[in-house]
Structure formats: structure tokens, C-alpha cells
């Protein structure tokens, strides 16, 4: 009997800081993730269907389309992807975003305070 093909896990990193996106990609790829990037929520909207992510790391404060608007858009699409929201601002911003996102129907499973310790990010990517 042929073996069932397993789809590789897909990660979408949405953050306006290119260096941070690169760092996440460098951590995620050795863990078996296919990684795609978007610099803001507008890019997320353009590439979402093609990527079909399993997990999204979403910065909350970005130019053009921010994380809150992106969470609303993801919830309206009934996106199946689990989401971790990130911010370099006050910790309550990520916590509030998680509450709002989950209230809208998105699946926010983690909050991250930037700068995110590499060990915490690695553990999240290993377990999600």
C-alpha cells in the first residue's frame, strides 16, 4: 500500500522588520517549516491563499494594514491557521490582540513580546 504523503508545515511571518523575518526563517526551516514572508497586512492578504499557512506569526504594529485589521480579515475568512501575535510595544497590546482575535473567531494561540527570546520562539515552532 502506498504511503500517505504528509504536507510540510507552512509558516507565514508577517512583520515589517526584514531582519526579524530572516531570523524567524533561519530558526523555522531547520525545524521542517516551509516559510513565507509578508512585510505587512496588505502583503498577507495578497499571498494568503497561495501559501495556505498552518501557522502565522503576526506583528501587531505595521504600516498600511496592521495586525488588528489582519486578525479581522483572517477571522472573516475562517482561516484555519493558528496565530501567534507579536509586538515590541507594551505587553498588554499582544494580550488585547489575542482577546480581540479570538473573539472574532481567529485562532490566536500565543502572544510574544519582542524581542522574542530565540529559545521561546524555537519551542513555539516545535510544539505548534
PDB file of N, CA and C in Angstrom, residues 8-54:
ATOM      1  N   UNK A   8       4.139  19.312   4.276  1.00  0.00           N
ATOM      2  CA  UNK A   8       5.050  20.023   5.170  1.00  0.00           C
ATOM      3  C   UNK A   8       4.310  21.198   5.800  1.00  0.00           C
ATOM      4  N   UNK A   9       4.665  21.500   7.026  1.00  0.00           N
ATOM      5  CA  UNK A   9       4.022  22.614   7.723  1.00  0.00           C
ATOM      6  C   UNK A   9       4.446  23.933   7.082  1.00  0.00           C
ATOM      7  N   UNK A  10       3.476  24.835   6.997  1.00  0.00           N
ATOM      8  CA  UNK A  10       3.710  26.129   6.343  1.00  0.00           C
ATOM      9  C   UNK A  10       3.546  27.261   7.350  1.00  0.00           C
ATOM     10  N   UNK A  11       4.557  28.107   7.395  1.00  0.00           N
ATOM     11  CA  UNK A  11       4.592  29.247   8.302  1.00  0.00           C
ATOM     12  C   UNK A  11       4.573  30.525   7.491  1.00  0.00           C
ATOM     13  N   UNK A  12       3.724  31.459   7.893  1.00  0.00           N
ATOM     14  CA  UNK A  12       3.709  32.790   7.293  1.00  0.00           C
ATOM     15  C   UNK A  12       4.133  33.784   8.361  1.00  0.00           C
ATOM     16  N   UNK A  13       5.218  34.504   8.088  1.00  0.00           N
ATOM     17  CA  UNK A  13       5.740  35.510   9.007  1.00  0.00           C
ATOM     18  C   UNK A  13       5.326  36.875   8.476  1.00  0.00           C
ATOM     19  N   UNK A  14       4.534  37.604   9.264  1.00  0.00           N
ATOM     20  CA  UNK A  14       4.034  38.917   8.850  1.00  0.00           C
ATOM     21  C   UNK A  14       4.614  39.950   9.804  1.00  0.00           C
ATOM     22  N   UNK A  15       5.615  40.690   9.322  1.00  0.00           N
ATOM     23  CA  UNK A  15       6.318  41.658  10.167  1.00  0.00           C
ATOM     24  C   UNK A  15       7.018  42.654   9.259  1.00  0.00           C
ATOM     25  N   UNK A  16       7.009  43.922   9.635  1.00  0.00           N
ATOM     26  CA  UNK A  16       7.641  44.940   8.805  1.00  0.00           C
ATOM     27  C   UNK A  16       9.157  45.008   8.985  1.00  0.00           C
ATOM     28  N   UNK A  17       9.723  44.255   9.894  1.00  0.00           N
ATOM     29  CA  UNK A  17      11.171  44.251  10.123  1.00  0.00           C
ATOM     30  C   UNK A  17      11.806  43.066   9.391  1.00  0.00           C
ATOM     31  N   UNK A  18      12.500  43.361   8.291  1.00  0.00           N
ATOM     32  CA  UNK A  18      13.087  42.312   7.454  1.00  0.00           C
ATOM     33  C   UNK A  18      14.086  41.455   8.227  1.00  0.00           C
ATOM     34  N   UNK A  19      14.887  42.057   9.092  1.00  0.00           N
ATOM     35  CA  UNK A  19      15.865  41.277   9.866  1.00  0.00           C
ATOM     36  C   UNK A  19      15.173  40.264  10.771  1.00  0.00           C
ATOM     37  N   UNK A  20      14.064  40.657  11.373  1.00  0.00           N
ATOM     38  CA  UNK A  20      13.332  39.752  12.259  1.00  0.00           C
ATOM     39  C   UNK A  20      12.699  38.618  11.457  1.00  0.00           C
ATOM     40  N   UNK A  21      12.160  38.931  10.274  1.00  0.00           N
ATOM     41  CA  UNK A  21      11.609  37.876   9.420  1.00  0.00           C
ATOM     42  C   UNK A  21      12.701  36.870   9.045  1.00  0.00           C
ATOM     43  N   UNK A  22      13.883  37.367   8.717  1.00  0.00           N
ATOM     44  CA  UNK A  22      15.001  36.491   8.356  1.00  0.00           C
ATOM     45  C   UNK A  22      15.412  35.612   9.534  1.00  0.00           C
ATOM     46  N   UNK A  23      15.451  36.182  10.730  1.00  0.00           N
ATOM     47  CA  UNK A  23      15.795  35.407  11.928  1.00  0.00           C
ATOM     48  C   UNK A  23      14.793  34.278  12.142  1.00  0.00           C
ATOM     49  N   UNK A  24      13.520  34.596  12.031  1.00  0.00           N
ATOM     50  CA  UNK A  24      12.484  33.570  12.205  1.00  0.00           C
ATOM     51  C   UNK A  24      12.648  32.476  11.153  1.00  0.00           C
ATOM     52  N   UNK A  25      12.880  32.883   9.915  1.00  0.00           N
ATOM     53  CA  UNK A  25      13.064  31.907   8.839  1.00  0.00           C
ATOM     54  C   UNK A  25      14.255  30.990   9.136  1.00  0.00           C
ATOM     55  N   UNK A  26      15.355  31.562   9.622  1.00  0.00           N
ATOM     56  CA  UNK A  26      16.551  30.774   9.946  1.00  0.00           C
ATOM     57  C   UNK A  26      16.297  29.770  11.069  1.00  0.00           C
ATOM     58  N   UNK A  27      15.385  30.083  11.964  1.00  0.00           N
ATOM     59  CA  UNK A  27      15.031  29.165  13.059  1.00  0.00           C
ATOM     60  C   UNK A  27      14.026  28.119  12.582  1.00  0.00           C
ATOM     61  N   UNK A  28      13.063  28.536  11.778  1.00  0.00           N
ATOM     62  CA  UNK A  28      11.954  27.653  11.396  1.00  0.00           C
ATOM     63  C   UNK A  28      12.325  26.598  10.361  1.00  0.00           C
ATOM     64  N   UNK A  29      13.123  26.945   9.391  1.00  0.00           N
ATOM     65  CA  UNK A  29      13.433  25.994   8.311  1.00  0.00           C
ATOM     66  C   UNK A  29      14.068  24.706   8.818  1.00  0.00           C
ATOM     67  N   UNK A  30      15.085  24.762   9.709  1.00  0.00           N
ATOM     68  CA  UNK A  30      15.656  23.503  10.207  1.00  0.00           C
ATOM     69  C   UNK A  30      14.659  22.661  11.012  1.00  0.00           C
ATOM     70  N   UNK A  31      13.569  23.280  11.457  1.00  0.00           N
ATOM     71  CA  UNK A  31      12.536  22.555  12.198  1.00  0.00           C
ATOM     72  C   UNK A  31      11.489  21.944  11.266  1.00  0.00           C
ATOM     73  N   UNK A  32      11.696  22.088   9.964  1.00  0.00           N
ATOM     74  CA  UNK A  32      10.800  21.465   8.997  1.00  0.00           C
ATOM     75  C   UNK A  32       9.695  22.351   8.452  1.00  0.00           C
ATOM     76  N   UNK A  33       9.764  23.637   8.686  1.00  0.00           N
ATOM     77  CA  UNK A  33       8.739  24.552   8.195  1.00  0.00           C
ATOM     78  C   UNK A  33       9.098  25.067   6.800  1.00  0.00           C
ATOM     79  N   UNK A  34       8.097  25.199   5.950  1.00  0.00           N
ATOM     80  CA  UNK A  34       8.211  25.998   4.736  1.00  0.00           C
ATOM     81  C   UNK A  34       7.810  27.401   5.171  1.00  0.00           C
ATOM     82  N   UNK A  35       8.647  28.393   4.889  1.00  0.00           N
ATOM     83  CA  UNK A  35       8.421  29.741   5.416  1.00  0.00           C
ATOM     84  C   UNK A  35       8.170  30.728   4.284  1.00  0.00           C
ATOM     85  N   UNK A  36       7.103  31.501   4.426  1.00  0.00           N
ATOM     86  CA  UNK A  36       6.806  32.608   3.523  1.00  0.00           C
ATOM     87  C   UNK A  36       6.772  33.881   4.356  1.00  0.00           C
ATOM     88  N   UNK A  37       7.008  35.004   3.700  1.00  0.00           N
ATOM     89  CA  UNK A  37       7.085  36.279   4.408  1.00  0.00           C
ATOM     90  C   UNK A  37       6.134  37.309   3.808  1.00  0.00           C
ATOM     91  N   UNK A  38       5.666  38.198   4.676  1.00  0.00           N
ATOM     92  CA  UNK A  38       4.897  39.368   4.256  1.00  0.00           C
ATOM     93  C   UNK A  38       5.334  40.526   5.148  1.00  0.00           C
ATOM     94  N   UNK A  39       5.522  41.699   4.558  1.00  0.00           N
ATOM     95  CA  UNK A  39       6.011  42.855   5.309  1.00  0.00           C
ATOM     96  C   UNK A  39       4.898  43.622   6.010  1.00  0.00           C
ATOM     97  N   UNK A  40       3.646  43.305   5.683  1.00  0.00           N
ATOM     98  CA  UNK A  40       2.512  43.982   6.323  1.00  0.00           C
ATOM     99  C   UNK A  40       1.232  43.210   5.995  1.00  0.00           C
ATOM    100  N   UNK A  41       0.143  43.683   6.540  1.00  0.00           N
ATOM    101  CA  UNK A  41      -1.127  43.009   6.337  1.00  0.00           C
ATOM    102  C   UNK A  41      -1.609  43.018   4.902  1.00  0.00           C
ATOM    103  N   UNK A  42      -1.235  44.040   4.153  1.00  0.00           N
ATOM    104  CA  UNK A  42      -1.628  44.088   2.736  1.00  0.00           C
ATOM    105  C   UNK A  42      -0.975  42.922   1.979  1.00  0.00           C
ATOM    106  N   UNK A  43       0.318  42.685   2.267  1.00  0.00           N
ATOM    107  CA  UNK A  43       1.007  41.555   1.631  1.00  0.00           C
ATOM    108  C   UNK A  43       0.430  40.224   2.113  1.00  0.00           C
ATOM    109  N   UNK A  44       0.051  40.152   3.375  1.00  0.00           N
ATOM    110  CA  UNK A  44      -0.589  38.937   3.895  1.00  0.00           C
ATOM    111  C   UNK A  44      -1.821  38.609   3.068  1.00  0.00           C
ATOM    112  N   UNK A  45      -2.643  39.610   2.799  1.00  0.00           N
ATOM    113  CA  UNK A  45      -3.873  39.394   2.032  1.00  0.00           C
ATOM    114  C   UNK A  45      -3.571  38.916   0.617  1.00  0.00           C
ATOM    115  N   UNK A  46      -2.484  39.442   0.022  1.00  0.00           N
ATOM    116  CA  UNK A  46      -2.132  39.064  -1.351  1.00  0.00           C
ATOM    117  C   UNK A  46      -1.637  37.623  -1.456  1.00  0.00           C
ATOM    118  N   UNK A  47      -0.917  37.147  -0.435  1.00  0.00           N
ATOM    119  CA  UNK A  47      -0.269  35.836  -0.570  1.00  0.00           C
ATOM    120  C   UNK A  47      -0.932  34.725   0.243  1.00  0.00           C
ATOM    121  N   UNK A  48      -1.939  35.023   1.022  1.00  0.00           N
ATOM    122  CA  UNK A  48      -2.512  34.050   1.954  1.00  0.00           C
ATOM    123  C   UNK A  48      -2.999  32.769   1.276  1.00  0.00           C
ATOM    124  N   UNK A  49      -3.811  32.886   0.250  1.00  0.00           N
ATOM    125  CA  UNK A  49      -4.392  31.696  -0.384  1.00  0.00           C
ATOM    126  C   UNK A  49      -3.329  30.808  -1.024  1.00  0.00           C
ATOM    127  N   UNK A  50      -2.320  31.415  -1.638  1.00  0.00           N
ATOM    128  CA  UNK A  50      -1.263  30.631  -2.283  1.00  0.00           C
ATOM    129  C   UNK A  50      -0.432  29.872  -1.254  1.00  0.00           C
ATOM    130  N   UNK A  51      -0.252  30.457  -0.099  1.00  0.00           N
ATOM    131  CA  UNK A  51       0.586  29.849   0.936  1.00  0.00           C
ATOM    132  C   UNK A  51      -0.202  28.837   1.761  1.00  0.00           C
ATOM    133  N   UNK A  52      -1.453  29.136   2.052  1.00  0.00           N
ATOM    134  CA  UNK A  52      -2.299  28.282   2.894  1.00  0.00           C
ATOM    135  C   UNK A  52      -1.561  27.889   4.178  1.00  0.00           C
ATOM    136  N   UNK A  53      -1.225  28.880   5.017  1.00  0.00           N
ATOM    137  CA  UNK A  53      -0.378  28.603   6.183  1.00  0.00           C
ATOM    138  C   UNK A  53      -1.077  27.786   7.268  1.00  0.00           C
ATOM    139  N   UNK A  54      -0.255  27.006   7.965  1.00  0.00           N
ATOM    140  CA  UNK A  54      -0.710  26.287   9.152  1.00  0.00           C
ATOM    141  C   UNK A  54      -0.561  27.168  10.385  1.00  0.00           C
TER     142      UNK A  54
END
